[in-house]
PDB file of N, CA and C in Angstrom:
ATOM      1  N   UNK G 263       0.742  -1.029  -0.044  1.00 55.00           N
ATOM      2  CA  UNK G 263      -0.160  -0.041   0.013  1.00 55.00           C
ATOM      3  C   UNK G 263       0.845   1.297  -0.038  1.00 55.00           C
ATOM      4  N   UNK G 264       0.571   2.216  -0.783  1.00 58.00           N
ATOM      5  CA  UNK G 264       1.380   3.352  -0.880  1.00 58.00           C
ATOM      6  C   UNK G 264       0.297   4.622  -0.763  1.00 58.00           C
ATOM      7  N   UNK G 265       1.018   5.609  -0.571  1.00 61.00           N
ATOM      8  CA  UNK G 265       0.042   6.972  -0.451  1.00 61.00           C
ATOM      9  C   UNK G 265       0.997   8.149  -0.714  1.00 61.00           C
ATOM     10  N   UNK G 266       0.548   9.158  -1.128  1.00 58.00           N
ATOM     11  CA  UNK G 266       1.587  10.216  -1.451  1.00 58.00           C
ATOM     12  C   UNK G 266       1.224  11.135  -2.745  1.00 58.00           C
ATOM     13  N   UNK G 267       1.948  12.164  -2.916  1.00 60.00           N
ATOM     14  CA  UNK G 267       1.652  12.694  -4.189  1.00 60.00           C
ATOM     15  C   UNK G 267       2.784  12.002  -5.136  1.00 60.00           C
ATOM     16  N   UNK G 268       2.743  12.765  -6.576  1.00 65.00           N
ATOM     17  CA  UNK G 268       3.620  12.008  -7.420  1.00 65.00           C
ATOM     18  C   UNK G 268       5.185  12.239  -7.209  1.00 65.00           C
ATOM     19  N   UNK G 269       5.565  13.190  -6.144  1.00 68.00           N
ATOM     20  CA  UNK G 269       7.122  13.305  -5.848  1.00 68.00           C
ATOM     21  C   UNK G 269       7.309  12.483  -4.661  1.00 68.00           C
ATOM     22  N   UNK G 270       6.651  12.487  -3.771  1.00 71.00           N
ATOM     23  CA  UNK G 270       6.749  11.617  -2.346  1.00 71.00           C
ATOM     24  C   UNK G 270       5.761  10.766  -1.795  1.00 71.00           C
ATOM     25  N   UNK G 271       6.338   9.428  -2.321  1.00 77.00           N
ATOM     26  CA  UNK G 271       5.503   8.362  -1.797  1.00 77.00           C
ATOM     27  C   UNK G 271       5.916   7.998  -0.499  1.00 77.00           C
ATOM     28  N   UNK G 272       4.986   7.393   0.219  1.00 87.00           N
ATOM     29  CA  UNK G 272       5.343   6.637   1.558  1.00 87.00           C
ATOM     30  C   UNK G 272       4.498   5.585   1.451  1.00 87.00           C
ATOM     31  N   UNK G 273       5.267   4.222   2.107  1.00 89.00           N
ATOM     32  CA  UNK G 273       4.613   2.743   1.874  1.00 89.00           C
ATOM     33  C   UNK G 273       4.569   2.460   3.293  1.00 89.00           C
ATOM     34  N   UNK G 274       3.405   1.679   3.704  1.00 91.00           N
ATOM     35  CA  UNK G 274       3.133   0.886   4.718  1.00 91.00           C
ATOM     36  C   UNK G 274       3.624  -0.391   4.348  1.00 91.00           C
ATOM     37  N   UNK G 275       4.525  -0.963   5.200  1.00 94.00           N
ATOM     38  CA  UNK G 275       5.294  -2.184   5.010  1.00 94.00           C
ATOM     39  C   UNK G 275       5.256  -2.701   6.500  1.00 94.00           C
ATOM     40  N   UNK G 276       4.333  -4.065   6.469  1.00 94.00           N
ATOM     41  CA  UNK G 276       4.128  -5.004   7.570  1.00 94.00           C
ATOM     42  C   UNK G 276       5.527  -5.223   8.213  1.00 94.00           C
ATOM     43  N   UNK G 277       5.858  -5.292   9.541  1.00 92.00           N
ATOM     44  CA  UNK G 277       7.084  -5.649  10.019  1.00 92.00           C
ATOM     45  C   UNK G 277       6.867  -6.998  10.609  1.00 92.00           C
ATOM     46  N   UNK G 278       5.893  -7.508  11.021  1.00 95.00           N
ATOM     47  CA  UNK G 278       5.675  -8.747  11.703  1.00 95.00           C
ATOM     48  C   UNK G 278       6.475  -9.870  11.235  1.00 95.00           C
ATOM     49  N   UNK G 279       6.875  -9.680   9.932  1.00 96.00           N
ATOM     50  CA  UNK G 279       7.702 -10.886   9.499  1.00 96.00           C
ATOM     51  C   UNK G 279       8.821 -10.238   8.710  1.00 96.00           C
ATOM     52  N   UNK G 280      10.117 -10.346   9.391  1.00 96.00           N
ATOM     53  CA  UNK G 280      11.179  -9.662   8.680  1.00 96.00           C
ATOM     54  C   UNK G 280      11.418  -9.916   7.419  1.00 96.00           C
ATOM     55  N   UNK G 281      11.406 -11.279   7.142  1.00 97.00           N
ATOM     56  CA  UNK G 281      11.769 -11.749   5.644  1.00 97.00           C
ATOM     57  C   UNK G 281      10.964 -11.148   4.514  1.00 97.00           C
ATOM     58  N   UNK G 282       9.587 -10.989   5.023  1.00 97.00           N
ATOM     59  CA  UNK G 282       8.347 -10.320   4.027  1.00 97.00           C
ATOM     60  C   UNK G 282       8.940  -8.734   4.074  1.00 97.00           C
ATOM     61  N   UNK G 283       9.014  -8.238   5.134  1.00 97.00           N
ATOM     62  CA  UNK G 283       9.324  -6.916   4.914  1.00 97.00           C
ATOM     63  C   UNK G 283      10.458  -6.359   4.323  1.00 97.00           C
ATOM     64  N   UNK G 284      11.467  -7.398   4.497  1.00 97.00           N
ATOM     65  CA  UNK G 284      12.857  -6.936   3.704  1.00 97.00           C
ATOM     66  C   UNK G 284      12.396  -7.158   1.996  1.00 97.00           C
ATOM     67  N   UNK G 285      11.610  -8.085   1.822  1.00 97.00           N
ATOM     68  CA  UNK G 285      11.143  -8.423   0.453  1.00 97.00           C
ATOM     69  C   UNK G 285      10.462  -7.338  -0.319  1.00 97.00           C
ATOM     70  N   UNK G 286       9.541  -6.723   0.668  1.00 96.00           N
ATOM     71  CA  UNK G 286       8.727  -5.677   0.211  1.00 96.00           C
ATOM     72  C   UNK G 286       9.690  -4.387  -0.187  1.00 96.00           C
ATOM     73  N   UNK G 287      10.386  -4.260   1.045  1.00 96.00           N
ATOM     74  CA  UNK G 287      11.101  -3.121   1.042  1.00 96.00           C
ATOM     75  C   UNK G 287      12.142  -3.050  -0.390  1.00 96.00           C
ATOM     76  N   UNK G 288      12.657  -4.237  -0.683  1.00 97.00           N
ATOM     77  CA  UNK G 288      13.606  -4.632  -1.707  1.00 97.00           C
ATOM     78  C   UNK G 288      12.972  -4.224  -3.149  1.00 97.00           C
ATOM     79  N   UNK G 289      11.572  -4.856  -3.144  1.00 96.00           N
ATOM     80  CA  UNK G 289      10.693  -4.609  -4.448  1.00 96.00           C
ATOM     81  C   UNK G 289      10.502  -3.030  -4.460  1.00 96.00           C
ATOM     82  N   UNK G 290      10.343  -2.444  -3.751  1.00 94.00           N
ATOM     83  CA  UNK G 290       9.921  -0.945  -3.606  1.00 94.00           C
ATOM     84  C   UNK G 290      11.200  -0.164  -4.290  1.00 94.00           C
ATOM     85  N   UNK G 291      12.193  -0.433  -3.647  1.00 94.00           N
ATOM     86  CA  UNK G 291      13.681  -0.083  -4.154  1.00 94.00           C
ATOM     87  C   UNK G 291      13.769  -0.327  -5.572  1.00 94.00           C
ATOM     88  N   UNK G 292      13.733  -1.664  -5.966  1.00 95.00           N
ATOM     89  CA  UNK G 292      13.822  -2.021  -7.155  1.00 95.00           C
ATOM     90  C   UNK G 292      13.033  -1.231  -8.342  1.00 95.00           C
ATOM     91  N   UNK G 293      11.778  -1.169  -8.044  1.00 92.00           N
ATOM     92  CA  UNK G 293      10.928  -0.451  -8.838  1.00 92.00           C
ATOM     93  C   UNK G 293      11.378   0.983  -9.075  1.00 92.00           C
ATOM     94  N   UNK G 294      11.691   1.674  -7.927  1.00 90.00           N
ATOM     95  CA  UNK G 294      12.115   2.790  -7.862  1.00 90.00           C
ATOM     96  C   UNK G 294      13.030   3.013  -8.830  1.00 90.00           C
ATOM     97  N   UNK G 295      14.214   2.470  -8.714  1.00 92.00           N
ATOM     98  CA  UNK G 295      15.490   2.708  -9.419  1.00 92.00           C
ATOM     99  C   UNK G 295      15.416   2.282 -10.694  1.00 92.00           C
ATOM    100  N   UNK G 296      14.710   1.283 -11.159  1.00 92.00           N
ATOM    101  CA  UNK G 296      14.191   1.041 -12.509  1.00 92.00           C
ATOM    102  C   UNK G 296      13.740   2.108 -13.372  1.00 92.00           C
ATOM    103  N   UNK G 297      12.786   2.737 -12.440  1.00 91.00           N
ATOM    104  CA  UNK G 297      12.078   3.906 -12.901  1.00 91.00           C
ATOM    105  C   UNK G 297      12.738   5.273 -13.114  1.00 91.00           C
ATOM    106  N   UNK G 298      14.164   5.108 -12.925  1.00 92.00           N
ATOM    107  CA  UNK G 298      14.883   6.495 -12.990  1.00 92.00           C
ATOM    108  C   UNK G 298      15.603   6.730 -14.391  1.00 92.00           C
ATOM    109  N   UNK G 299      15.745   5.340 -15.020  1.00 86.00           N
ATOM    110  CA  UNK G 299      16.364   5.335 -16.511  1.00 86.00           C
ATOM    111  C   UNK G 299      17.685   6.042 -16.269  1.00 86.00           C
ATOM    112  N   UNK G 300      18.516   5.390 -15.618  1.00 89.00           N
ATOM    113  CA  UNK G 300      19.822   5.906 -14.977  1.00 89.00           C
ATOM    114  C   UNK G 300      20.859   5.266 -16.347  1.00 89.00           C
ATOM    115  N   UNK G 301      21.789   6.050 -16.827  1.00 90.00           N
ATOM    116  CA  UNK G 301      22.810   5.455 -17.875  1.00 90.00           C
ATOM    117  C   UNK G 301      24.128   6.395 -17.367  1.00 90.00           C
ATOM    118  N   UNK G 302      25.252   5.497 -17.888  1.00 88.00           N
ATOM    119  CA  UNK G 302      26.609   6.082 -17.511  1.00 88.00           C
ATOM    120  C   UNK G 302      26.688   7.359 -18.484  1.00 88.00           C
ATOM    121  N   UNK G 303      27.409   8.489 -18.022  1.00 88.00           N
ATOM    122  CA  UNK G 303      27.657   9.573 -19.022  1.00 88.00           C
ATOM    123  C   UNK G 303      28.488   9.207 -19.983  1.00 88.00           C
ATOM    124  N   UNK G 304      28.181   9.966 -21.275  1.00 90.00           N
ATOM    125  CA  UNK G 304      28.999   9.871 -22.478  1.00 90.00           C
ATOM    126  C   UNK G 304      30.275  10.487 -22.247  1.00 90.00           C
ATOM    127  N   UNK G 305      31.525   9.993 -22.838  1.00 92.00           N
ATOM    128  CA  UNK G 305      32.565  10.605 -22.736  1.00 92.00           C
ATOM    129  C   UNK G 305      33.416  10.589 -23.811  1.00 92.00           C
ATOM    130  N   UNK G 306      34.575  11.011 -24.134  1.00 95.00           N
ATOM    131  CA  UNK G 306      35.339  11.623 -25.182  1.00 95.00           C
ATOM    132  C   UNK G 306      36.471  10.461 -25.178  1.00 95.00           C
ATOM    133  N   UNK G 307      37.457  10.057 -26.278  1.00 95.00           N
ATOM    134  CA  UNK G 307      38.370   9.322 -26.068  1.00 95.00           C
ATOM    135  C   UNK G 307      39.414   9.907 -25.279  1.00 95.00           C
ATOM    136  N   UNK G 308      39.506  11.418 -25.392  1.00 96.00           N
ATOM    137  CA  UNK G 308      40.517  12.190 -24.462  1.00 96.00           C
ATOM    138  C   UNK G 308      40.249  11.924 -22.963  1.00 96.00           C
ATOM    139  N   UNK G 309      38.960  12.077 -22.740  1.00 95.00           N
ATOM    140  CA  UNK G 309      38.730  12.160 -21.528  1.00 95.00           C
ATOM    141  C   UNK G 309      38.868  10.440 -20.752  1.00 95.00           C
ATOM    142  N   UNK G 310      38.846   9.531 -21.621  1.00 94.00           N
ATOM    143  CA  UNK G 310      39.116   8.233 -21.135  1.00 94.00           C
ATOM    144  C   UNK G 310      40.568   7.938 -21.068  1.00 94.00           C
ATOM    145  N   UNK G 311      41.344   8.659 -21.765  1.00 96.00           N
ATOM    146  CA  UNK G 311      42.704   8.413 -21.517  1.00 96.00           C
ATOM    147  C   UNK G 311      43.175   9.235 -20.078  1.00 96.00           C
ATOM    148  N   UNK G 312      42.576  10.421 -20.010  1.00 96.00           N
ATOM    149  CA  UNK G 312      42.966  11.180 -18.636  1.00 96.00           C
ATOM    150  C   UNK G 312      42.416  10.364 -17.630  1.00 96.00           C
ATOM    151  N   UNK G 313      41.161   9.632 -17.620  1.00 94.00           N
ATOM    152  CA  UNK G 313      40.818   8.823 -16.475  1.00 94.00           C
ATOM    153  C   UNK G 313      41.675   7.472 -16.187  1.00 94.00           C
ATOM    154  N   UNK G 314      42.151   6.916 -17.356  1.00 95.00           N
ATOM    155  CA  UNK G 314      43.215   6.011 -17.136  1.00 95.00           C
ATOM    156  C   UNK G 314      44.553   6.477 -16.765  1.00 95.00           C
ATOM    157  N   UNK G 315      44.920   7.621 -17.018  1.00 96.00           N
ATOM    158  CA  UNK G 315      46.059   8.148 -16.266  1.00 96.00           C
ATOM    159  C   UNK G 315      45.905   8.293 -14.659  1.00 96.00           C
ATOM    160  N   UNK G 316      44.963   8.914 -14.459  1.00 96.00           N
ATOM    161  CA  UNK G 316      44.458   9.026 -12.876  1.00 96.00           C
ATOM    162  C   UNK G 316      44.378   7.953 -12.252  1.00 96.00           C
ATOM    163  N   UNK G 317      44.048   6.897 -12.834  1.00 95.00           N
ATOM    164  CA  UNK G 317      43.586   5.566 -12.274  1.00 95.00           C
ATOM    165  C   UNK G 317      44.991   4.906 -12.003  1.00 95.00           C
ATOM    166  N   UNK G 318      46.059   4.966 -13.063  1.00 94.00           N
ATOM    167  CA  UNK G 318      47.239   4.420 -12.847  1.00 94.00           C
ATOM    168  C   UNK G 318      47.814   5.150 -11.746  1.00 94.00           C
ATOM    169  N   UNK G 319      47.936   6.440 -11.714  1.00 94.00           N
ATOM    170  CA  UNK G 319      48.487   7.335 -10.476  1.00 94.00           C
ATOM    171  C   UNK G 319      47.830   6.886  -9.211  1.00 94.00           C
ATOM    172  N   UNK G 320      46.726   6.511  -8.969  1.00 95.00           N
ATOM    173  CA  UNK G 320      46.332   6.353  -7.746  1.00 95.00           C
ATOM    174  C   UNK G 320      46.672   4.732  -7.383  1.00 95.00           C
ATOM    175  N   UNK G 321      47.048   4.018  -8.399  1.00 90.00           N
ATOM    176  CA  UNK G 321      47.087   2.528  -8.130  1.00 90.00           C
ATOM    177  C   UNK G 321      48.779   2.565  -7.504  1.00 90.00           C
ATOM    178  N   UNK G 322      49.510   3.586  -7.860  1.00 79.00           N
ATOM    179  CA  UNK G 322      50.989   3.608  -7.283  1.00 79.00           C
ATOM    180  C   UNK G 322      51.162   3.963  -5.724  1.00 79.00           C
TER     181      UNK G 322
END
């Protein structure tokens, strides 16, 4: 069960069974994250080389 407006939902999660409560919360989180349509940012070849150099410097 959920209640709220489009930006802020709150969910009622019965906690009398911890396994079920965790499953419900996990499902809510998964659905929310999948709805965000996230993607890695686009980068250029030059920036990738810079990042490789930085990574190499951090490894030493």
